[in-house]
Short mmCIF file of N, CA and C in Angstrom, two decimals:
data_model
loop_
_atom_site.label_atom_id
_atom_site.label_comp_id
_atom_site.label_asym_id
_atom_site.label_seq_id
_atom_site.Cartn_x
_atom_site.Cartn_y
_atom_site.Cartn_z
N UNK J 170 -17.71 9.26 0.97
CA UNK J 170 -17.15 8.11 0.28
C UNK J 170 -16.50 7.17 1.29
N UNK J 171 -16.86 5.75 1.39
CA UNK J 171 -16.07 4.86 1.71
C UNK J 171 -15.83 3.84 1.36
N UNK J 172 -13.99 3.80 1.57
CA UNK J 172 -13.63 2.56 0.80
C UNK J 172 -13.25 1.40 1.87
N UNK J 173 -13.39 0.02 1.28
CA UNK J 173 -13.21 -1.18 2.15
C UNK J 173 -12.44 -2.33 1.57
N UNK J 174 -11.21 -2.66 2.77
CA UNK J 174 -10.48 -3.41 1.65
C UNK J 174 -10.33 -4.98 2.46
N UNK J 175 -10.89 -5.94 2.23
CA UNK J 175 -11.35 -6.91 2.95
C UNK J 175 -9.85 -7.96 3.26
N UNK J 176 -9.29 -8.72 3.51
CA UNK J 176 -8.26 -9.56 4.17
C UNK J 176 -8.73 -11.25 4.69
N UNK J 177 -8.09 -11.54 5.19
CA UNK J 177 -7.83 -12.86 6.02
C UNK J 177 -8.46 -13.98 5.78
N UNK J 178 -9.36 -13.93 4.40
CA UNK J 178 -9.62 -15.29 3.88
C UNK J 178 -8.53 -16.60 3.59
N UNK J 179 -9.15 -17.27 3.31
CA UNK J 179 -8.27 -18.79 2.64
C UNK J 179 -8.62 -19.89 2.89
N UNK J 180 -7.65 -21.00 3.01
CA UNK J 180 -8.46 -22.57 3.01
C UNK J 180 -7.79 -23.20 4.22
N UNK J 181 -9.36 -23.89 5.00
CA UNK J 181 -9.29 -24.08 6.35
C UNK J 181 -9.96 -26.11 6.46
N UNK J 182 -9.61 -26.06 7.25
CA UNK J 182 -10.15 -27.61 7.06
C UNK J 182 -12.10 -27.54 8.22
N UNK J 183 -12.48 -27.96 7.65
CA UNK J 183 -14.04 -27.87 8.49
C UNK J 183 -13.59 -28.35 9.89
N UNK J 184 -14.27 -27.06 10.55
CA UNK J 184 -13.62 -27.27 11.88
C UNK J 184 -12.71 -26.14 12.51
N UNK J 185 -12.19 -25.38 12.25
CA UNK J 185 -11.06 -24.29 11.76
C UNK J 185 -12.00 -23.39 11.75
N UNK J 186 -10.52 -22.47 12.20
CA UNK J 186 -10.92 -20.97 12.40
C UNK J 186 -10.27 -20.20 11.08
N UNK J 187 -10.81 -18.94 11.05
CA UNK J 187 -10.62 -17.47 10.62
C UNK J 187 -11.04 -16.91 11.47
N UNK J 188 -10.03 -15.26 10.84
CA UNK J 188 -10.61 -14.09 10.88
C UNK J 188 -10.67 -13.10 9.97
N UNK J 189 -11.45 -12.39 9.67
CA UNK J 189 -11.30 -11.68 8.71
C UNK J 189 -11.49 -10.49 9.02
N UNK J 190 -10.81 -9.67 8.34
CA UNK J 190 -10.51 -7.86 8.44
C UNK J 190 -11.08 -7.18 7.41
N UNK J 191 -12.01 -5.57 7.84
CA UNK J 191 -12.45 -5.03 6.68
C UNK J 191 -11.47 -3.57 7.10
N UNK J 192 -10.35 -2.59 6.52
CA UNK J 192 -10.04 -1.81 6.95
C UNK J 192 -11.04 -0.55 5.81
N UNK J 193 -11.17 0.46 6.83
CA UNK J 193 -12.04 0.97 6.29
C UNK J 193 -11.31 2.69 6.16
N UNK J 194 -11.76 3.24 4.96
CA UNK J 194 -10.73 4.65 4.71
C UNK J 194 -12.31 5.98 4.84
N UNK J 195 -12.26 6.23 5.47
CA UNK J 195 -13.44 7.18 6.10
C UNK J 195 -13.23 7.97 7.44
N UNK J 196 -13.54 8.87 7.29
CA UNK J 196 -13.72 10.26 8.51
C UNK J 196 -15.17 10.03 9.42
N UNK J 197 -15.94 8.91 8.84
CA UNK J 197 -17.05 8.59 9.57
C UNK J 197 -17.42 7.51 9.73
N UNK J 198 -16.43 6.91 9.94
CA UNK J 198 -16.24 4.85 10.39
C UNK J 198 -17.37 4.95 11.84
N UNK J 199 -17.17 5.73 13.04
CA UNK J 199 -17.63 5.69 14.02
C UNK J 199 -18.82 5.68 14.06
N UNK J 200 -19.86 6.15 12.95
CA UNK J 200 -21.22 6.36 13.00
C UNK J 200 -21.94 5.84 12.09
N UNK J 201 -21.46 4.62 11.20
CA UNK J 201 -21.44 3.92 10.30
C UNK J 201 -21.86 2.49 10.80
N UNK J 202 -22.78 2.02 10.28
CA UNK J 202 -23.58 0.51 10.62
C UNK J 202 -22.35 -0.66 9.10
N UNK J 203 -21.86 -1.44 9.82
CA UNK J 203 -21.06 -2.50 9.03
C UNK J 203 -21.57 -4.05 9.21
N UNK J 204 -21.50 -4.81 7.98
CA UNK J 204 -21.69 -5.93 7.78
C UNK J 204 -21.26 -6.87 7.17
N UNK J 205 -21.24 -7.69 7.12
CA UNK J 205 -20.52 -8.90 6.34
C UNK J 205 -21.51 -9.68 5.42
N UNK J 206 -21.41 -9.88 3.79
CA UNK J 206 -22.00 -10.63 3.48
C UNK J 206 -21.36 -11.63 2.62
N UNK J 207 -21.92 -12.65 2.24
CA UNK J 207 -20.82 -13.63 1.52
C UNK J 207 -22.03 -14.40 0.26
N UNK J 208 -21.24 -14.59 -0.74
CA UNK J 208 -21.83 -15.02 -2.09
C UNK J 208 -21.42 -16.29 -2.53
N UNK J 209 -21.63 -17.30 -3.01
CA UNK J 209 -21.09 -18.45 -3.81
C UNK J 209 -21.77 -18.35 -5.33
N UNK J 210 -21.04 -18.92 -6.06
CA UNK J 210 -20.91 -18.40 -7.68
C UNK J 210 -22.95 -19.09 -7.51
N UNK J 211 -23.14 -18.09 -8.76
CA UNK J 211 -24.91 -18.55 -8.80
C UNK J 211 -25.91 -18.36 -8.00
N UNK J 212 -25.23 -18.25 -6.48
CA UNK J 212 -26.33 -17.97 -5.75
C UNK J 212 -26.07 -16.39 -5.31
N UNK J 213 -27.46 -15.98 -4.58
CA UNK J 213 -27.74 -14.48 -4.14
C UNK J 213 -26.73 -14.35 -3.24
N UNK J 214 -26.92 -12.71 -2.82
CA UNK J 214 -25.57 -12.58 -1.56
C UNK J 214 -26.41 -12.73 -0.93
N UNK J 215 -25.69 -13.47 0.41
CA UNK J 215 -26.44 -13.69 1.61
C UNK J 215 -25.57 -12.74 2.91
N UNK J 216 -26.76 -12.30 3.69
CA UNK J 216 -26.13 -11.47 4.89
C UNK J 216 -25.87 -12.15 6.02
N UNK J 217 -24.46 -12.24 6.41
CA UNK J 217 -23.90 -12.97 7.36
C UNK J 217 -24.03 -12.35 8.96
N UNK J 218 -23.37 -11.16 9.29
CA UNK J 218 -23.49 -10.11 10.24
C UNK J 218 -23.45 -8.90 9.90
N UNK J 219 -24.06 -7.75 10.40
CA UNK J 219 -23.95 -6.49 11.09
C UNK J 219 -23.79 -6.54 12.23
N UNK J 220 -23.27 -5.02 12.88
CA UNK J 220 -22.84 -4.68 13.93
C UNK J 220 -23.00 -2.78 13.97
N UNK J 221 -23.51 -2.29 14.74
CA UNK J 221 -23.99 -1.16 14.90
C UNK J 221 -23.02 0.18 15.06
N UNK J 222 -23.27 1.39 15.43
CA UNK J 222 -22.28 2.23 15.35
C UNK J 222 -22.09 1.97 16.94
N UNK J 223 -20.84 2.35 17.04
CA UNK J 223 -20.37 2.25 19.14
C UNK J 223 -20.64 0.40 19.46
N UNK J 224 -21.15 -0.43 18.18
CA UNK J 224 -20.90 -1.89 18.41
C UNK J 224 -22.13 -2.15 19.75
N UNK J 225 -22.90 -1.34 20.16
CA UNK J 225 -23.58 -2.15 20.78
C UNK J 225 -24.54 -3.42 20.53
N UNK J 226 -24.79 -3.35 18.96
CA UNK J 226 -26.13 -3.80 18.71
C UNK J 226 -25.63 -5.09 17.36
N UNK J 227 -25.29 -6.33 17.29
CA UNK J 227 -25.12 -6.79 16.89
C UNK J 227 -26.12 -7.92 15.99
N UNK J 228 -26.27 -8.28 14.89
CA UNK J 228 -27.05 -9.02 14.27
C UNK J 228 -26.49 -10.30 13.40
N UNK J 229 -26.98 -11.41 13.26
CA UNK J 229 -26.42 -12.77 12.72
C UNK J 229 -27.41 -13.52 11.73
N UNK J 230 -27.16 -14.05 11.04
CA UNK J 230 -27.72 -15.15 10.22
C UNK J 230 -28.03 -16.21 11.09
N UNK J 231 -29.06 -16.56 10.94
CA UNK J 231 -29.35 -18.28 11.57
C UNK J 231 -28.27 -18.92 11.53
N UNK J 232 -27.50 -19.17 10.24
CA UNK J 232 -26.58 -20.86 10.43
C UNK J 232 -25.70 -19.57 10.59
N UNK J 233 -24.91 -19.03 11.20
CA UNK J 233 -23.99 -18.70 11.55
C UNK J 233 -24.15 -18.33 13.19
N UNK J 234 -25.07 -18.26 13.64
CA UNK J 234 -24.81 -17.30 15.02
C UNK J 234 -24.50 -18.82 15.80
N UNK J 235 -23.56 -18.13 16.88
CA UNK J 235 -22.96 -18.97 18.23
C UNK J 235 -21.69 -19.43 17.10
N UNK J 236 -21.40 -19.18 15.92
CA UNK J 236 -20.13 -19.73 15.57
C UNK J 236 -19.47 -19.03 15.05
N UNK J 237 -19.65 -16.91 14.60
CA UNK J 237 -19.20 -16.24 14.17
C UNK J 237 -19.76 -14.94 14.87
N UNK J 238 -18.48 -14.17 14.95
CA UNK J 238 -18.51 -13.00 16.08
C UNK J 238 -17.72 -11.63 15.06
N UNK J 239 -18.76 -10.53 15.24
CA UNK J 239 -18.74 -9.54 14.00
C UNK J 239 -18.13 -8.36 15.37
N UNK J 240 -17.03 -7.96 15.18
CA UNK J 240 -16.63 -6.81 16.11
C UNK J 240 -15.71 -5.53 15.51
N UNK J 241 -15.79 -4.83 15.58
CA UNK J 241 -14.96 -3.09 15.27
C UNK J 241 -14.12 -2.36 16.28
N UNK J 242 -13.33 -2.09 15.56
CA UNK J 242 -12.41 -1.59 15.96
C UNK J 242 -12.42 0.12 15.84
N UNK J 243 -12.94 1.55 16.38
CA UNK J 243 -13.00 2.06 15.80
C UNK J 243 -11.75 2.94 15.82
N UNK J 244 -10.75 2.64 16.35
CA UNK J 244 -9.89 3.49 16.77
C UNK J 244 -8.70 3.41 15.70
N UNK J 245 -9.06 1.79 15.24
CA UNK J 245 -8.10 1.38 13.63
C UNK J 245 -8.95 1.21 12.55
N UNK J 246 -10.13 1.80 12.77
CA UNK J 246 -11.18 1.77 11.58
C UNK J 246 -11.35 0.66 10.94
N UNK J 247 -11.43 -0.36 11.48
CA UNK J 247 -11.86 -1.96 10.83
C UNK J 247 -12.68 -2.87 11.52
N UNK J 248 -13.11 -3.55 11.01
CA UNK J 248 -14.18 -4.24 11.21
C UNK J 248 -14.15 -5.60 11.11
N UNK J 249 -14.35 -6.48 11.65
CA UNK J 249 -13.45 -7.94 11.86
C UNK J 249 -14.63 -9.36 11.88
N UNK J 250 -14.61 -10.14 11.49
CA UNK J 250 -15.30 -11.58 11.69
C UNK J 250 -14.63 -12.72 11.65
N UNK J 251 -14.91 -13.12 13.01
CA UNK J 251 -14.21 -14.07 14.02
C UNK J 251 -15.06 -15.43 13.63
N UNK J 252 -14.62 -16.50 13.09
CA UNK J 252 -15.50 -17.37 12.45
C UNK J 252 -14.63 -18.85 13.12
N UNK J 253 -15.44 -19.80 13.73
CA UNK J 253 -15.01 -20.49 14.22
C UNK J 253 -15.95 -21.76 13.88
N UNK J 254 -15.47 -22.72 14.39
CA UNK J 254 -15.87 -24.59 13.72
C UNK J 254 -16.76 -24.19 11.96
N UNK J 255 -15.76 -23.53 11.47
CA UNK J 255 -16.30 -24.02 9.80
C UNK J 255 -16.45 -25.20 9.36
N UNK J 256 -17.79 -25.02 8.65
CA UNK J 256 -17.95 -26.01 7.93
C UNK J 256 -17.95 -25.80 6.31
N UNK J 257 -17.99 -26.83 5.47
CA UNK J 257 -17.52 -26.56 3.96
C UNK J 257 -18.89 -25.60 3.25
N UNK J 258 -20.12 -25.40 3.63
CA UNK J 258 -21.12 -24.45 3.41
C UNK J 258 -21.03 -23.00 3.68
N UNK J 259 -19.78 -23.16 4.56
CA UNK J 259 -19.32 -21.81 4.83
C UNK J 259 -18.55 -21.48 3.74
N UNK J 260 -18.18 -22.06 2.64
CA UNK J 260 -17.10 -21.36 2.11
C UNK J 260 -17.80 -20.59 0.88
N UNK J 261 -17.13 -19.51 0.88
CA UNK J 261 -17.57 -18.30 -0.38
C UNK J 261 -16.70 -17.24 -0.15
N UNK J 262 -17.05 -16.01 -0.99
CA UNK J 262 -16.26 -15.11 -1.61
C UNK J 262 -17.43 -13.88 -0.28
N UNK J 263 -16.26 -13.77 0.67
CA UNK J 263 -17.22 -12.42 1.57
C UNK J 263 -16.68 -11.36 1.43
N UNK J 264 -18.10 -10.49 2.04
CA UNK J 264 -17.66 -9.19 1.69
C UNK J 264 -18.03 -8.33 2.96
N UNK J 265 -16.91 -6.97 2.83
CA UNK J 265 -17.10 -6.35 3.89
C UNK J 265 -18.07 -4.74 2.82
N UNK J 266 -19.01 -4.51 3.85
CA UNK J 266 -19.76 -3.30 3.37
C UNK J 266 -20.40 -2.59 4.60
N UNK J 267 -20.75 -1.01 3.99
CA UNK J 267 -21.03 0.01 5.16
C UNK J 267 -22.06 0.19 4.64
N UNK J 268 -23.12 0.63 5.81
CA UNK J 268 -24.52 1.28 5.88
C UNK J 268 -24.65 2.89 5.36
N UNK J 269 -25.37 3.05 4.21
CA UNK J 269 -25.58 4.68 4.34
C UNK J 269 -25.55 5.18 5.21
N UNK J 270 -26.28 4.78 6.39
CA UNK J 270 -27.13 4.94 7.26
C UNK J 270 -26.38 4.67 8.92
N UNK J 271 -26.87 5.92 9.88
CA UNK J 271 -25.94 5.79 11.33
C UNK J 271 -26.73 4.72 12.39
N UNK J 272 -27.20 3.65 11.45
CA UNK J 272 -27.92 2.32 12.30
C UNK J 272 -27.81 1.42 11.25
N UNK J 273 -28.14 0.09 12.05
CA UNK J 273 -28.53 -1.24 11.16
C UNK J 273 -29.19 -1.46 10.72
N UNK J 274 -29.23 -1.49 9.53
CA UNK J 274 -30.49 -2.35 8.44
C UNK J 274 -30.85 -3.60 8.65
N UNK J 275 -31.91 -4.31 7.95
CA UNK J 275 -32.04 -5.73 8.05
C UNK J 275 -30.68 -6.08 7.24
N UNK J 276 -30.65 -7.12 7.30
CA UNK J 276 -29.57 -7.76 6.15
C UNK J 276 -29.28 -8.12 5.08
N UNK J 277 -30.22 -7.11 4.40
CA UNK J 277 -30.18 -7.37 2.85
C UNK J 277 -29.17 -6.41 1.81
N UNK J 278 -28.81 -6.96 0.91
CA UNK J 278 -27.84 -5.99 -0.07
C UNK J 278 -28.61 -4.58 -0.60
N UNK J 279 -29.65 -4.51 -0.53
CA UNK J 279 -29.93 -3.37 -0.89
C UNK J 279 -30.00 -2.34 0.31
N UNK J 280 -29.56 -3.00 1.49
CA UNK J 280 -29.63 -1.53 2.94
C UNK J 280 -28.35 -1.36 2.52
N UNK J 281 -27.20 -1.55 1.91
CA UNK J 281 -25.96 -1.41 2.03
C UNK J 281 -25.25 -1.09 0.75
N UNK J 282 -24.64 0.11 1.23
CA UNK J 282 -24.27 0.79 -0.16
C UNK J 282 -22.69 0.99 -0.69
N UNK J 283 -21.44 0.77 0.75
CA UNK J 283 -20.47 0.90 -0.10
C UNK J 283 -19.88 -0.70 0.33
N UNK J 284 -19.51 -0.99 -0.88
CA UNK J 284 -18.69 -2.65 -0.96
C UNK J 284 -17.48 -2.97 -1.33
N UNK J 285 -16.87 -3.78 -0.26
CA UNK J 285 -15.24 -3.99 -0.88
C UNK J 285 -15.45 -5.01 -1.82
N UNK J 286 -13.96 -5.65 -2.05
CA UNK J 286 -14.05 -6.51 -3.19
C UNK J 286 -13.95 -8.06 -2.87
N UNK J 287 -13.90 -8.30 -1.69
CA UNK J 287 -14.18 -9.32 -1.14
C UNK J 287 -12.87 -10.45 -1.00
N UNK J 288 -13.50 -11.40 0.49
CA UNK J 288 -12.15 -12.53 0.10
C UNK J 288 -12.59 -13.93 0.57
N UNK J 289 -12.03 -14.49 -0.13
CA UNK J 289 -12.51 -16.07 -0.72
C UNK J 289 -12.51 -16.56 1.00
N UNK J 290 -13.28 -17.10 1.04
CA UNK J 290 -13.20 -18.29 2.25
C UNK J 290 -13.53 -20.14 1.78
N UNK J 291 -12.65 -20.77 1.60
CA UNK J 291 -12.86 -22.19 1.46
C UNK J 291 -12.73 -23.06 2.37
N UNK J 292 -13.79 -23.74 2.95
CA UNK J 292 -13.67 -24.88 3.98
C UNK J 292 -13.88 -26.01 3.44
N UNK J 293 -12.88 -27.02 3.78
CA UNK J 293 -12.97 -28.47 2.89
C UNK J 293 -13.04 -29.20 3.60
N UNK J 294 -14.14 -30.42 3.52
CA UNK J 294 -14.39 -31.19 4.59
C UNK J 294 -13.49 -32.67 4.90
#
């Protein structure tokens, strides 16, 4: 079982930073593939980043890569996205979630099985 309790959303002006925190309650954070995905009302979830077990192996969305950085912590069991020059397309309700699985999936919601409850990100232009 793992649980994920997501943090550090809110409202940023386009241009502006976050970060956001997933703390994670598990005995097997270390061997666990984590990702970030984010939803806006109506539309599908879309997969933002993964990041691999031991963090070597990192993965991004097109409109996000070179402006958001997915890194873990495993020693405080959390999992973090470093999001920088937002723009107002960035804003939605993200979520932090773990891989069944001791590698990375593609980036779709169905490789990923446990999900926090997510936190709002609004960028206003």
């Amino acid at each position: 079982q793992v649980q994920l309790v997501e943090s550090g959303g809110g409202s940023v002006q386009a241009g502006g930073s976050l970060r956001l925190s997933c703390a994670a309650s598990t005995d097997t954070f270390g061997r666990r593939c984590f990702a970030w995905f984010r939803q806006e009302p109506g539309k599908s979830r879309e997969g933002v980043a993964s990041i691999s077990p031991g963090g070597g192996t990192t993965d991004y969305a097109g409109s996000v890569k070179g402006r958001f950085t997915i890194s873990r912590d495993d020693v405080e069991k959390t999992v973090y996205l470093e999001m920088n020059n937002l723009k107002p397309e960035d804003s939605a309700l993200y979520y932090c979630t773990a891989s069944p699985y001791n590698w990375c999936p593609s980036l779709r919601p169905d490789q990923f099985y446990y999900w926090g409850q997510g936190t709002r990100v609004t960028v206003s232009s």
